[in-house]
Amino acid sequence: MLDDLDEDLAGALRVARGAQGPAYAFKKVVLGEVASVTTVLRERLGIAERQAQDVISTATSMAGALWQMAAPGTRLRALYETRPELAHALVDVESQLTRILTALLKGMCAGQRPDASGHSR
C-alpha cells in the first residue's frame, strides 16, 4: 500500500506543476483514504482524530525515508553495501517501520484517559 501511495504521490507531484485537474483528483482520493484509515484507527485504538492523522503522516514519511536506504538499486543502498563502516545503516523497512509505529501507538494509547462517559480525552 505504501509503495503504491509513494508512486502515486510522485506522479501527482509531476502533474501538479502543469494542471490542477489530475492533482486535485489525486488529492481527493488520497484524502478519502486518509479519512478511512483515520476512522479505523480511532475505532480500534480509541485515539483522537489528530493522533490518527499523525500516525498516517508518520507512516508515510518514514516509509519514504526508510525506502531510500533499503531499496535495491538506490544510490544510498549501494553506498551502504560498498562501505563496511556504513553497513549498519542498511534497514529492513517493514520491521523498522513496524517498530516505529508500534512505539508511537503505544505512547498515544498510554496517554489516553477515558472520561466519565468512557471516551478518550
C-alpha positions as CSV (number, residue, x, y, z in Angstrom):
1,M,0.0,0.0,0.0
2,L,2.7,2.5,0.9
3,D,4.7,1.7,-2.2
4,D,1.6,2.5,-4.3
5,L,1.0,5.7,-2.4
6,D,4.6,6.7,-2.9
7,E,4.4,6.1,-6.7
8,D,1.1,7.9,-6.9
9,L,2.4,10.8,-5.0
10,A,5.5,11.2,-7.2
11,G,3.3,11.1,-10.3
12,A,0.8,13.6,-8.8
13,L,3.6,16.0,-8.0
14,R,4.8,15.9,-11.6
15,V,1.3,16.5,-12.9
16,A,0.5,19.2,-10.3
17,R,3.0,21.6,-11.9
18,G,1.1,21.7,-15.2
19,A,-2.6,21.1,-14.4
20,Q,-4.9,21.3,-11.4
21,G,-7.3,18.6,-12.6
22,P,-5.1,15.5,-12.0
23,A,-3.5,16.9,-8.9
24,Y,-6.9,17.6,-7.4
25,A,-8.3,14.2,-8.4
26,F,-5.2,12.6,-6.7
27,K,-5.5,14.6,-3.6
28,K,-9.2,13.8,-3.3
29,V,-8.6,10.1,-3.5
30,V,-5.7,10.3,-1.0
31,L,-7.6,12.3,1.5
32,G,-10.5,9.9,1.2
33,E,-8.1,7.0,2.1
34,V,-6.7,9.1,5.0
35,A,-10.2,9.6,6.3
36,S,-10.9,5.9,6.1
37,V,-7.7,4.9,7.9
38,T,-8.3,7.6,10.5
39,T,-11.7,6.2,11.2
40,V,-10.4,2.7,11.7
41,L,-7.5,3.8,14.0
42,R,-10.0,5.8,16.1
43,E,-12.4,3.0,16.4
44,R,-9.9,0.3,17.1
45,L,-7.5,2.2,19.3
46,G,-9.6,5.0,20.8
47,I,-7.2,7.7,19.8
48,A,-8.1,11.2,18.7
49,E,-8.6,12.2,15.1
50,R,-5.4,14.3,15.1
51,Q,-3.5,11.4,16.6
52,A,-4.7,9.1,13.9
53,Q,-3.7,11.6,11.3
54,D,-0.3,11.9,12.9
55,V,0.1,8.1,12.7
56,I,-0.7,8.2,9.0
57,S,1.7,11.1,8.4
58,T,4.5,9.3,10.3
59,A,3.9,6.1,8.4
60,T,4.1,7.7,5.0
61,S,7.0,9.9,5.7
62,M,9.0,7.2,7.5
63,A,8.3,4.7,4.8
64,G,9.7,7.1,2.1
65,A,12.8,7.8,4.2
66,L,13.5,4.2,5.0
67,W,12.8,3.1,1.5
68,Q,15.6,5.3,0.2
69,M,18.1,3.4,2.5
70,A,16.7,0.0,1.7
71,A,15.5,-0.2,-1.9
72,P,17.7,-2.3,-4.1
73,G,19.3,-0.1,-6.8
74,T,19.2,3.2,-5.0
75,R,22.5,5.1,-4.7
76,L,22.2,5.3,-0.9
77,R,21.8,1.5,-0.7
78,A,24.7,0.9,-3.0
79,L,26.8,3.2,-0.8
80,Y,25.9,1.3,2.4
81,E,26.6,-2.0,0.7
82,T,30.0,-1.0,-0.6
83,R,31.3,0.8,2.6
84,P,31.7,-1.6,5.5
85,E,31.7,1.3,8.0
86,L,28.1,2.2,6.8
87,A,26.7,-1.3,6.7
88,H,24.8,-0.7,10.0
89,A,22.7,1.8,8.2
90,L,21.0,-0.8,6.0
91,V,17.4,-1.2,7.1
92,D,14.6,-3.7,6.8
93,V,11.8,-1.2,6.0
94,E,8.9,-3.4,7.2
95,S,10.4,-4.3,10.6
96,Q,11.8,-0.9,11.3
97,L,8.5,0.9,10.3
98,T,6.6,-1.6,12.4
99,R,8.7,-0.9,15.5
100,I,8.4,2.9,15.0
101,L,4.6,2.8,14.5
102,T,4.2,0.4,17.4
103,A,6.1,2.7,19.8
104,L,4.1,5.7,18.5
105,L,0.8,4.0,19.0
106,K,1.7,2.6,22.4
107,G,2.6,6.0,23.6
108,M,-0.6,7.5,22.2
109,C,-2.7,4.8,23.8
110,A,-0.9,5.0,27.1
111,G,-1.7,8.7,27.2
112,Q,-5.4,8.2,26.7
113,R,-7.6,8.5,29.8
114,P,-11.2,7.8,29.4
115,D,-13.6,10.4,30.8
116,A,-16.8,9.6,32.8
117,S,-18.6,8.6,29.6
118,G,-15.8,6.2,28.6
119,H,-14.5,8.4,25.8
120,S,-10.8,9.2,25.5
121,R,-9.8,12.8,26.0
